[in-house]
PDB file of C-alpha atoms in Angstrom:
ATOM      1  CA  MET A   1       0.003   0.045   0.057  1.00 51.00           C
ATOM      2  CA  ALA A   2       1.429   3.344  -0.995  1.00 53.00           C
ATOM      3  CA  TYR A   3       1.488   6.142   1.541  1.00 58.00           C
ATOM      4  CA  SER A   4       1.352   9.720   0.358  1.00 62.00           C
ATOM      5  CA  ILE A   5       3.969  12.137   1.418  1.00 61.00           C
ATOM      6  CA  PRO A   6       2.477  15.478   2.759  1.00 64.00           C
ATOM      7  CA  ASP A   7       3.146  18.360   0.055  1.00 74.00           C
ATOM      8  CA  ILE A   8       5.770  20.503   1.818  1.00 82.00           C
ATOM      9  CA  ARG A   9       4.771  23.541  -0.327  1.00 81.00           C
ATOM     10  CA  ARG A  10       1.170  23.281   0.947  1.00 83.00           C
ATOM     11  CA  ILE A  11       2.401  23.067   4.432  1.00 82.00           C
ATOM     12  CA  ARG A  12       4.676  25.975   3.980  1.00 82.00           C
ATOM     13  CA  SER A  13       1.837  28.031   2.308  1.00 82.00           C
ATOM     14  CA  TYR A  14      -0.342  27.236   5.232  1.00 81.00           C
ATOM     15  CA  PHE A  15       2.019  28.794   7.583  1.00 82.00           C
ATOM     16  CA  LEU A  16       2.889  31.742   5.443  1.00 84.00           C
ATOM     17  CA  ARG A  17      -0.893  32.659   5.342  1.00 87.00           C
ATOM     18  CA  LEU A  18      -1.435  32.485   9.140  1.00 92.00           C
ATOM     19  CA  PRO A  19      -2.872  35.753  10.294  1.00 94.00           C
ATOM     20  CA  LEU A  20      -1.070  38.056  12.749  1.00 94.00           C
ATOM     21  CA  ALA A  21      -2.451  37.233  16.197  1.00 95.00           C
ATOM     22  CA  THR A  22      -2.196  33.595  15.717  1.00 96.00           C
ATOM     23  CA  ARG A  23       1.556  34.040  14.691  1.00 96.00           C
ATOM     24  CA  LEU A  24       2.091  36.261  17.731  1.00 96.00           C
ATOM     25  CA  LEU A  25       0.406  33.797  20.314  1.00 97.00           C
ATOM     26  CA  VAL A  26       2.365  30.707  18.811  1.00 96.00           C
ATOM     27  CA  LEU A  27       5.538  32.822  19.231  1.00 97.00           C
ATOM     28  CA  VAL A  28       4.819  33.597  22.788  1.00 97.00           C
ATOM     29  CA  LEU A  29       3.931  30.040  23.538  1.00 97.00           C
ATOM     30  CA  THR A  30       7.254  28.964  22.064  1.00 97.00           C
ATOM     31  CA  ALA A  31       9.164  31.705  23.925  1.00 97.00           C
ATOM     32  CA  PHE A  32       7.722  30.780  27.309  1.00 97.00           C
ATOM     33  CA  TYR A  33       8.558  27.084  26.758  1.00 97.00           C
ATOM     34  CA  ILE A  34      12.142  27.979  25.893  1.00 97.00           C
ATOM     35  CA  ALA A  35      12.269  30.321  28.894  1.00 97.00           C
ATOM     36  CA  VAL A  36      10.967  27.719  31.258  1.00 96.00           C
ATOM     37  CA  CYS A  37      13.658  25.151  29.866  1.00 96.00           C
ATOM     38  CA  ILE A  38      16.388  27.690  30.757  1.00 96.00           C
ATOM     39  CA  ARG A  39      14.719  28.837  34.102  1.00 95.00           C
ATOM     40  CA  PRO A  40      12.335  26.148  35.609  1.00 94.00           C
ATOM     41  CA  SER A  41      11.119  28.367  38.292  1.00 94.00           C
ATOM     42  CA  LEU A  42       8.997  30.364  35.838  1.00 94.00           C
ATOM     43  CA  GLU A  43       6.614  27.525  35.903  1.00 94.00           C
ATOM     44  CA  GLN A  44       6.085  27.952  39.596  1.00 94.00           C
ATOM     45  CA  TRP A  45       5.787  31.818  38.961  1.00 95.00           C
ATOM     46  CA  GLY A  46       3.195  31.648  36.349  1.00 96.00           C
ATOM     47  CA  ALA A  47       1.247  28.582  36.973  1.00 96.00           C
ATOM     48  CA  LEU A  48      -2.499  28.699  38.159  1.00 96.00           C
ATOM     49  CA  ILE A  49      -2.472  27.722  41.876  1.00 95.00           C
ATOM     50  CA  PRO A  50      -5.617  28.372  43.464  1.00 95.00           C
ATOM     51  CA  GLN A  51      -4.193  29.071  46.999  1.00 94.00           C
ATOM     52  CA  GLU A  52      -1.803  31.539  45.429  1.00 93.00           C
ATOM     53  CA  ILE A  53      -4.280  33.802  43.880  1.00 93.00           C
ATOM     54  CA  ASN A  54      -4.683  37.278  45.284  1.00 92.00           C
ATOM     55  CA  LEU A  55      -4.545  40.761  44.206  1.00 92.00           C
ATOM     56  CA  THR A  56      -0.850  40.696  43.560  1.00 92.00           C
ATOM     57  CA  THR A  57      -0.788  37.581  41.629  1.00 94.00           C
ATOM     58  CA  LEU A  58      -3.810  37.971  39.331  1.00 94.00           C
ATOM     59  CA  TYR A  59      -1.466  37.779  36.355  1.00 95.00           C
ATOM     60  CA  ARG A  60      -1.529  34.075  36.860  1.00 96.00           C
ATOM     61  CA  LEU A  61      -4.934  34.031  35.348  1.00 96.00           C
ATOM     62  CA  ASN A  62      -3.341  34.940  32.139  1.00 95.00           C
ATOM     63  CA  THR A  63       0.110  33.426  32.215  1.00 96.00           C
ATOM     64  CA  PHE A  64      -1.028  29.814  33.041  1.00 97.00           C
ATOM     65  CA  PRO A  65      -2.156  28.960  29.388  1.00 97.00           C
ATOM     66  CA  LEU A  66       1.292  30.121  28.148  1.00 97.00           C
ATOM     67  CA  LEU A  67       3.264  27.547  30.161  1.00 97.00           C
ATOM     68  CA  HIS A  68       3.739  23.843  29.610  1.00 96.00           C
ATOM     69  CA  LYS A  69       5.452  21.147  31.516  1.00 93.00           C
ATOM     70  CA  SER A  70       7.274  19.213  28.698  1.00 94.00           C
ATOM     71  CA  LEU A  71       7.972  19.363  24.936  1.00 96.00           C
ATOM     72  CA  PRO A  72       5.074  16.955  24.145  1.00 94.00           C
ATOM     73  CA  HIS A  73       2.799  18.989  26.323  1.00 95.00           C
ATOM     74  CA  TYR A  74       3.855  22.093  24.357  1.00 96.00           C
ATOM     75  CA  LEU A  75       3.736  20.358  20.952  1.00 97.00           C
ATOM     76  CA  LEU A  76       0.370  18.713  21.450  1.00 95.00           C
ATOM     77  CA  ASN A  77      -1.337  21.916  22.606  1.00 96.00           C
ATOM     78  CA  THR A  78       0.150  24.113  20.023  1.00 96.00           C
ATOM     79  CA  ALA A  79      -0.823  21.757  17.183  1.00 96.00           C
ATOM     80  CA  ALA A  80      -4.341  21.632  18.483  1.00 96.00           C
ATOM     81  CA  LEU A  81      -4.632  25.267  19.085  1.00 97.00           C
ATOM     82  CA  LEU A  82      -3.118  26.431  15.933  1.00 96.00           C
ATOM     83  CA  PRO A  83      -6.091  25.760  13.274  1.00 95.00           C
ATOM     84  CA  LEU A  84      -8.786  26.780  15.840  1.00 96.00           C
ATOM     85  CA  LEU A  85      -7.036  30.054  16.599  1.00 97.00           C
ATOM     86  CA  GLU A  86      -6.550  30.706  13.069  1.00 95.00           C
ATOM     87  CA  ARG A  87     -10.225  30.158  12.343  1.00 94.00           C
ATOM     88  CA  PHE A  88     -11.288  32.249  15.401  1.00 95.00           C
ATOM     89  CA  GLU A  89      -9.126  35.318  14.115  1.00 94.00           C
ATOM     90  CA  SER A  90     -10.437  34.880  10.455  1.00 92.00           C
ATOM     91  CA  ASP A  91     -13.928  35.163  11.919  1.00 92.00           C
ATOM     92  CA  HIS A  92     -13.571  38.033  14.505  1.00 92.00           C
ATOM     93  CA  GLY A  93     -10.479  39.883  13.362  1.00 92.00           C
ATOM     94  CA  THR A  94      -6.972  40.463  14.781  1.00 94.00           C
ATOM     95  CA  LEU A  95      -7.800  43.148  17.423  1.00 94.00           C
ATOM     96  CA  VAL A  96     -10.509  41.121  18.945  1.00 94.00           C
ATOM     97  CA  THR A  97      -8.423  37.953  19.060  1.00 96.00           C
ATOM     98  CA  ILE A  98      -5.522  39.760  20.832  1.00 96.00           C
ATOM     99  CA  ILE A  99      -7.911  41.558  23.239  1.00 95.00           C
ATOM    100  CA  LEU A 100      -9.767  38.373  24.297  1.00 96.00           C
ATOM    101  CA  PHE A 101      -6.730  36.094  24.468  1.00 97.00           C
ATOM    102  CA  THR A 102      -4.686  38.493  26.662  1.00 95.00           C
ATOM    103  CA  GLY A 103      -7.629  39.181  28.973  1.00 94.00           C
ATOM    104  CA  ALA A 104     -11.100  37.542  29.075  1.00 95.00           C
ATOM    105  CA  PHE A 105     -10.188  34.171  27.689  1.00 97.00           C
ATOM    106  CA  GLY A 106      -7.828  33.827  30.487  1.00 96.00           C
ATOM    107  CA  TYR A 107      -9.448  35.177  33.523  1.00 95.00           C
ATOM    108  CA  ILE A 108     -12.796  33.723  33.042  1.00 97.00           C
ATOM    109  CA  PRO A 109     -11.747  30.139  32.841  1.00 97.00           C
ATOM    110  CA  GLY A 110      -8.872  30.682  35.092  1.00 97.00           C
ATOM    111  CA  GLY A 111     -10.912  32.471  37.723  1.00 96.00           C
ATOM    112  CA  ALA A 112     -13.678  29.899  37.533  1.00 97.00           C
ATOM    113  CA  TYR A 113     -11.145  27.091  38.178  1.00 97.00           C
ATOM    114  CA  ALA A 114      -9.501  28.895  41.018  1.00 96.00           C
ATOM    115  CA  LEU A 115     -12.792  29.400  42.828  1.00 96.00           C
ATOM    116  CA  LEU A 116     -14.115  25.990  42.254  1.00 97.00           C
ATOM    117  CA  GLU A 117     -10.879  24.384  43.379  1.00 95.00           C
ATOM    118  CA  ARG A 118     -10.548  26.623  46.427  1.00 94.00           C
ATOM    119  CA  TYR A 119     -14.008  27.003  47.769  1.00 95.00           C
ATOM    120  CA  VAL A 120     -16.071  24.170  46.433  1.00 95.00           C
ATOM    121  CA  PHE A 121     -13.678  21.221  46.267  1.00 94.00           C
ATOM    122  CA  HIS A 122     -11.137  22.579  48.831  1.00 93.00           C
ATOM    123  CA  LEU A 123      -8.185  21.494  46.574  1.00 93.00           C
ATOM    124  CA  ASN A 124      -5.001  23.233  45.409  1.00 92.00           C
ATOM    125  CA  SER A 125      -4.229  21.471  42.159  1.00 93.00           C
ATOM    126  CA  SER A 126      -2.047  23.660  39.750  1.00 93.00           C
ATOM    127  CA  ALA A 127      -3.113  24.133  36.258  1.00 94.00           C
ATOM    128  CA  LEU A 128      -1.143  25.220  33.118  1.00 95.00           C
ATOM    129  CA  GLY A 129      -1.082  24.951  29.418  1.00 95.00           C
ATOM    130  CA  ALA A 130      -2.920  26.030  26.387  1.00 97.00           C
ATOM    131  CA  SER A 131      -5.456  23.242  26.391  1.00 96.00           C
ATOM    132  CA  VAL A 132      -7.777  25.308  28.103  1.00 97.00           C
ATOM    133  CA  TRP A 133      -8.004  27.564  25.027  1.00 98.00           C
ATOM    134  CA  VAL A 134      -8.165  24.417  22.834  1.00 97.00           C
ATOM    135  CA  PHE A 135     -11.416  23.347  24.517  1.00 97.00           C
ATOM    136  CA  LEU A 136     -12.657  26.936  24.724  1.00 98.00           C
ATOM    137  CA  LEU A 137     -12.397  27.251  20.893  1.00 98.00           C
ATOM    138  CA  LEU A 138     -13.794  23.708  20.514  1.00 97.00           C
ATOM    139  CA  ALA A 139     -16.843  24.576  22.423  1.00 97.00           C
ATOM    140  CA  SER A 140     -17.427  27.839  20.546  1.00 96.00           C
ATOM    141  CA  GLU A 141     -17.069  25.972  17.128  1.00 95.00           C
ATOM    142  CA  SER A 142     -19.541  23.279  18.313  1.00 95.00           C
ATOM    143  CA  ILE A 143     -22.089  25.942  18.859  1.00 95.00           C
ATOM    144  CA  LYS A 144     -21.677  27.154  15.227  1.00 93.00           C
ATOM    145  CA  THR A 145     -21.791  23.647  14.012  1.00 92.00           C
ATOM    146  CA  TYR A 146     -24.828  22.747  16.081  1.00 93.00           C
ATOM    147  CA  ARG A 147     -26.914  25.657  14.406  1.00 91.00           C
ATOM    148  CA  ALA A 148     -25.982  24.318  10.847  1.00 91.00           C
ATOM    149  CA  ASN A 149     -25.992  20.493  11.700  1.00 90.00           C
ATOM    150  CA  PRO A 150     -27.744  19.827  15.027  1.00 89.00           C
ATOM    151  CA  THR A 151     -26.936  16.034  15.326  1.00 89.00           C
ATOM    152  CA  PHE A 152     -24.661  13.455  13.999  1.00 85.00           C
ATOM    153  CA  LYS A 153     -25.269   9.754  14.151  1.00 83.00           C
ATOM    154  CA  ILE A 154     -23.148   6.910  15.680  1.00 82.00           C
ATOM    155  CA  LEU A 155     -24.599   3.425  15.402  1.00 82.00           C
ATOM    156  CA  ASP A 156     -28.141   4.778  14.830  1.00 80.00           C
ATOM    157  CA  VAL A 157     -27.848   7.020  17.967  1.00 83.00           C
ATOM    158  CA  LEU A 158     -28.329  10.866  17.297  1.00 88.00           C
ATOM    159  CA  ILE A 159     -25.867  12.781  19.278  1.00 89.00           C
ATOM    160  CA  PRO A 160     -26.065  16.391  19.550  1.00 92.00           C
ATOM    161  CA  THR A 161     -23.062  18.147  17.880  1.00 93.00           C
ATOM    162  CA  TRP A 162     -22.539  20.622  20.629  1.00 94.00           C
ATOM    163  CA  THR A 163     -21.567  17.731  22.863  1.00 94.00           C
ATOM    164  CA  THR A 164     -18.510  16.953  20.862  1.00 93.00           C
ATOM    165  CA  PRO A 165     -16.090  18.922  23.056  1.00 94.00           C
ATOM    166  CA  LEU A 166     -17.385  17.148  26.249  1.00 95.00           C
ATOM    167  CA  ILE A 167     -16.853  13.908  24.545  1.00 94.00           C
ATOM    168  CA  PHE A 168     -13.227  14.758  23.542  1.00 93.00           C
ATOM    169  CA  LEU A 169     -12.884  16.116  27.293  1.00 95.00           C
ATOM    170  CA  LEU A 170     -13.873  12.723  28.796  1.00 95.00           C
ATOM    171  CA  VAL A 171     -11.769  10.613  26.488  1.00 94.00           C
ATOM    172  CA  ILE A 172      -8.583  12.755  27.152  1.00 93.00           C
ATOM    173  CA  SER A 173      -9.086  12.621  30.989  1.00 91.00           C
ATOM    174  CA  PHE A 174      -9.272   8.808  30.743  1.00 91.00           C
ATOM    175  CA  LEU A 175      -6.359   8.341  28.301  1.00 90.00           C
ATOM    176  CA  VAL A 176      -3.880  11.035  29.209  1.00 88.00           C
ATOM    177  CA  PRO A 177      -2.653  11.193  32.795  1.00 85.00           C
ATOM    178  CA  HIS A 178      -2.335  14.308  34.749  1.00 85.00           C
ATOM    179  CA  THR A 179      -4.709  16.253  32.792  1.00 90.00           C
ATOM    180  CA  SER A 180      -7.020  18.826  34.598  1.00 91.00           C
ATOM    181  CA  PHE A 181     -10.557  17.749  33.950  1.00 94.00           C
ATOM    182  CA  LEU A 182     -11.958  20.843  35.723  1.00 96.00           C
ATOM    183  CA  GLY A 183      -9.649  23.001  33.989  1.00 95.00           C
ATOM    184  CA  HIS A 184     -10.568  21.869  30.558  1.00 97.00           C
ATOM    185  CA  LEU A 185     -14.486  22.006  31.697  1.00 97.00           C
ATOM    186  CA  CYS A 186     -13.955  25.533  32.573  1.00 97.00           C
ATOM    187  CA  GLY A 187     -12.394  26.354  29.254  1.00 97.00           C
ATOM    188  CA  ALA A 188     -15.249  24.566  27.460  1.00 97.00           C
ATOM    189  CA  ALA A 189     -17.923  26.523  29.541  1.00 98.00           C
ATOM    190  CA  THR A 190     -16.415  29.711  28.543  1.00 98.00           C
ATOM    191  CA  GLY A 191     -16.287  28.685  24.930  1.00 97.00           C
ATOM    192  CA  TYR A 192     -19.997  27.950  25.082  1.00 97.00           C
ATOM    193  CA  ALA A 193     -20.793  31.080  26.763  1.00 97.00           C
ATOM    194  CA  TRP A 194     -18.927  32.915  24.091  1.00 97.00           C
ATOM    195  CA  GLY A 195     -20.576  30.764  21.279  1.00 95.00           C
ATOM    196  CA  LEU A 196     -24.097  31.423  22.590  1.00 95.00           C
ATOM    197  CA  GLY A 197     -23.634  35.119  22.871  1.00 94.00           C
ATOM    198  CA  TYR A 198     -23.523  35.536  26.656  1.00 96.00           C
ATOM    199  CA  ILE A 199     -20.164  37.144  26.868  1.00 95.00           C
ATOM    200  CA  ARG A 200     -19.888  38.918  23.521  1.00 93.00           C
ATOM    201  CA  PHE A 201     -20.036  42.181  25.334  1.00 93.00           C
ATOM    202  CA  LEU A 202     -16.537  41.620  26.428  1.00 93.00           C
ATOM    203  CA  ALA A 203     -15.322  42.173  22.862  1.00 92.00           C
ATOM    204  CA  PRO A 204     -15.025  46.052  21.807  1.00 90.00           C
ATOM    205  CA  GLY A 205     -17.735  47.279  19.509  1.00 89.00           C
ATOM    206  CA  GLU A 206     -17.182  47.200  15.734  1.00 89.00           C
ATOM    207  CA  ARG A 207     -17.540  51.086  15.557  1.00 90.00           C
ATOM    208  CA  VAL A 208     -14.641  51.339  18.028  1.00 91.00           C
ATOM    209  CA  LEU A 209     -12.528  48.740  16.153  1.00 91.00           C
ATOM    210  CA  ARG A 210     -13.240  50.369  12.794  1.00 90.00           C
ATOM    211  CA  TRP A 211     -12.142  53.899  14.277  1.00 92.00           C
ATOM    212  CA  ILE A 212      -8.919  52.378  15.590  1.00 91.00           C
ATOM    213  CA  GLU A 213      -8.119  50.293  12.309  1.00 90.00           C
ATOM    214  CA  GLY A 214      -8.953  53.502  10.132  1.00 89.00           C
ATOM    215  CA  LYS A 215      -6.993  55.898  12.460  1.00 89.00           C
ATOM    216  CA  LEU A 216      -3.962  53.914  12.363  1.00 88.00           C
ATOM    217  CA  ASP A 217      -4.214  52.276   9.046  1.00 88.00           C
ATOM    218  CA  LEU A 218      -3.611  48.805  10.455  1.00 89.00           C
ATOM    219  CA  LEU A 219      -4.761  46.926   7.469  1.00 86.00           C
ATOM    220  CA  GLY A 220      -2.378  48.847   5.184  1.00 86.00           C
ATOM    221  CA  ARG A 221       0.555  48.907   7.524  1.00 89.00           C
ATOM    222  CA  ILE A 222       0.728  45.490   9.252  1.00 89.00           C
ATOM    223  CA  PRO A 223       1.056  42.237   7.032  1.00 91.00           C
ATOM    224  CA  HIS A 224      -1.336  39.436   7.857  1.00 90.00           C
ATOM    225  CA  TYR A 225      -3.612  41.793   9.666  1.00 92.00           C
ATOM    226  CA  VAL A 226      -7.242  40.685   9.569  1.00 92.00           C
ATOM    227  CA  SER A 227      -9.634  43.586   9.555  1.00 90.00           C
ATOM    228  CA  VAL A 228     -12.908  43.688  11.735  1.00 83.00           C
ATOM    229  CA  ASP A 229     -14.841  43.952   8.409  1.00 79.00           C
ATOM    230  CA  GLN A 230     -13.581  40.633   7.025  1.00 63.00           C
ATOM    231  CA  LYS A 231     -17.143  39.395   6.955  1.00 52.00           C
ATOM    232  CA  THR A 232     -18.223  42.138   4.517  1.00 41.00           C
ATOM    233  CA  TYR A 233     -14.906  42.813   2.568  1.00 43.00           C
ATOM    234  CA  GLY A 234     -13.118  39.439   2.700  1.00 43.00           C
ATOM    235  CA  ARG A 235     -10.731  38.121   5.127  1.00 42.00           C
ATOM    236  CA  TYR A 236      -8.001  40.807   4.465  1.00 42.00           C
ATOM    237  CA  GLY A 237     -10.162  43.755   3.155  1.00 44.00           C
ATOM    238  CA  VAL A 238     -10.762  45.108  -0.234  1.00 44.00           C
ATOM    239  CA  LEU A 239      -8.443  45.661  -3.388  1.00 45.00           C
ATOM    240  CA  PRO A 240     -10.226  48.193  -5.603  1.00 43.00           C
ATOM    241  CA  THR A 241     -10.063  47.456  -9.361  1.00 45.00           C
ATOM    242  CA  THR A 242      -7.868  49.731 -11.348  1.00 46.00           C
ATOM    243  CA  ALA A 243      -8.798  48.845 -14.974  1.00 45.00           C
ATOM    244  CA  ALA A 244     -10.968  51.282 -16.783  1.00 45.00           C
ATOM    245  CA  PRO A 245     -14.497  49.864 -17.056  1.00 45.00           C
ATOM    246  CA  ALA A 246     -15.307  47.965 -20.284  1.00 44.00           C
ATOM    247  CA  ARG A 247     -17.781  49.294 -22.632  1.00 44.00           C
ATOM    248  CA  VAL A 248     -20.823  47.126 -23.392  1.00 43.00           C
ATOM    249  CA  GLY A 249     -21.723  46.364 -27.010  1.00 44.00           C
ATOM    250  CA  SER A 250     -25.120  46.290 -28.382  1.00 42.00           C
ATOM    251  CA  MET A 251     -27.909  44.620 -26.388  1.00 40.00           C
ATOM    252  CA  HIS A 252     -28.738  42.152 -29.056  1.00 42.00           C
ATOM    253  CA  GLU A 253     -25.093  41.026 -29.494  1.00 40.00           C
ATOM    254  CA  GLY A 254     -24.542  40.936 -25.660  1.00 40.00           C
ATOM    255  CA  ILE A 255     -20.644  41.129 -25.972  1.00 36.00           C
ATOM    256  CA  LEU A 256     -18.185  43.093 -23.997  1.00 38.00           C
ATOM    257  CA  ALA A 257     -16.007  45.516 -25.988  1.00 42.00           C
ATOM    258  CA  GLY A 258     -12.451  46.856 -25.418  1.00 43.00           C
ATOM    259  CA  GLY A 259     -11.304  50.356 -25.150  1.00 42.00           C
ATOM    260  CA  ASN A 260     -11.466  50.770 -28.999  1.00 43.00           C
ATOM    261  CA  GLY A 261     -14.879  49.231 -29.283  1.00 42.00           C
ATOM    262  CA  VAL A 262     -13.791  45.900 -30.837  1.00 42.00           C
ATOM    263  CA  PRO A 263     -15.753  42.889 -29.607  1.00 44.00           C
ATOM    264  CA  LEU A 264     -13.746  40.482 -27.479  1.00 41.00           C
ATOM    265  CA  VAL A 265     -15.618  37.545 -26.351  1.00 44.00           C
ATOM    266  CA  PRO A 266     -19.318  36.538 -26.700  1.00 47.00           C
ATOM    267  CA  VAL A 267     -20.308  36.720 -23.162  1.00 44.00           C
ATOM    268  CA  PRO A 268     -23.364  38.250 -21.389  1.00 45.00           C
ATOM    269  CA  ALA A 269     -22.956  41.640 -19.870  1.00 45.00           C
ATOM    270  CA  VAL A 270     -22.017  41.675 -16.092  1.00 42.00           C
ATOM    271  CA  ALA A 271     -21.908  44.335 -13.509  1.00 42.00           C
ATOM    272  CA  SER A 272     -18.445  45.478 -12.331  1.00 41.00           C
ATOM    273  CA  GLU A 273     -17.486  44.667  -8.742  1.00 42.00           C
ATOM    274  CA  ARG A 274     -14.629  45.108  -6.525  1.00 40.00           C
ATOM    275  CA  THR A 275     -11.902  42.521  -6.087  1.00 38.00           C
ATOM    276  CA  ARG A 276     -11.804  40.828  -2.698  1.00 41.00           C
ATOM    277  CA  LEU A 277      -9.122  38.895  -0.894  1.00 40.00           C
ATOM    278  CA  GLY A 278      -9.792  35.819   1.278  1.00 40.00           C
ATOM    279  CA  PRO A 279     -12.596  33.208   1.320  1.00 39.00           C
TER     280      PRO A 279
END
């Protein structure tokens, strides 16, 4: 049986097309992993330890997803996070992605985990790793999928598509030792809340984002930047056409004519439109 070798050019093209915030976050994850290898005490400094959370250590709510215990831990989490984060940024824009992943998407699941561990279960288990973001994004995507395709079938049993992240969570908890079931569950709950629209208010309004992007010309100045208007104007904005509009020939001929009025091709007349980049 012949095995196909992945096309290196396609892999390279995928990484070259990654949007800005996704690149930055993967770079930060890599930098923190290297820093922990050089200075292991950073893990204790940034991990989410419920009994250590107070007003002076709230930074742990945002640093714990950036730290990993080992190379396999880092590689698996980064590989799982990369396509999910790329899709999120493509849907919501670079500014929203940066704001949420440096703020609410850290302190909401992290704060919920710390409160439950400390005051409900009376435990002090530390948590770290980007898997909390993986389950957050999986849950958010599952809500989108549920709206388009509410169920899938396994052995004639209809299963709601929104439960897929919870199934993954249970499987990983059984198969992978030393994983934080509660941490993953808090991440998934945050993702469900985002997907259902309960915490969408945490993202800045589109009017504010458009003003910032227009004032700083972020789309024109920064490569791989995703505009907040990607849903309307394509993933990376609009490129206006520069060619002069073609003149339309007689209606009974239905042909487009060039600048000198010479017929070019026998096609129906079409309305001109702006060229768009992205899906």
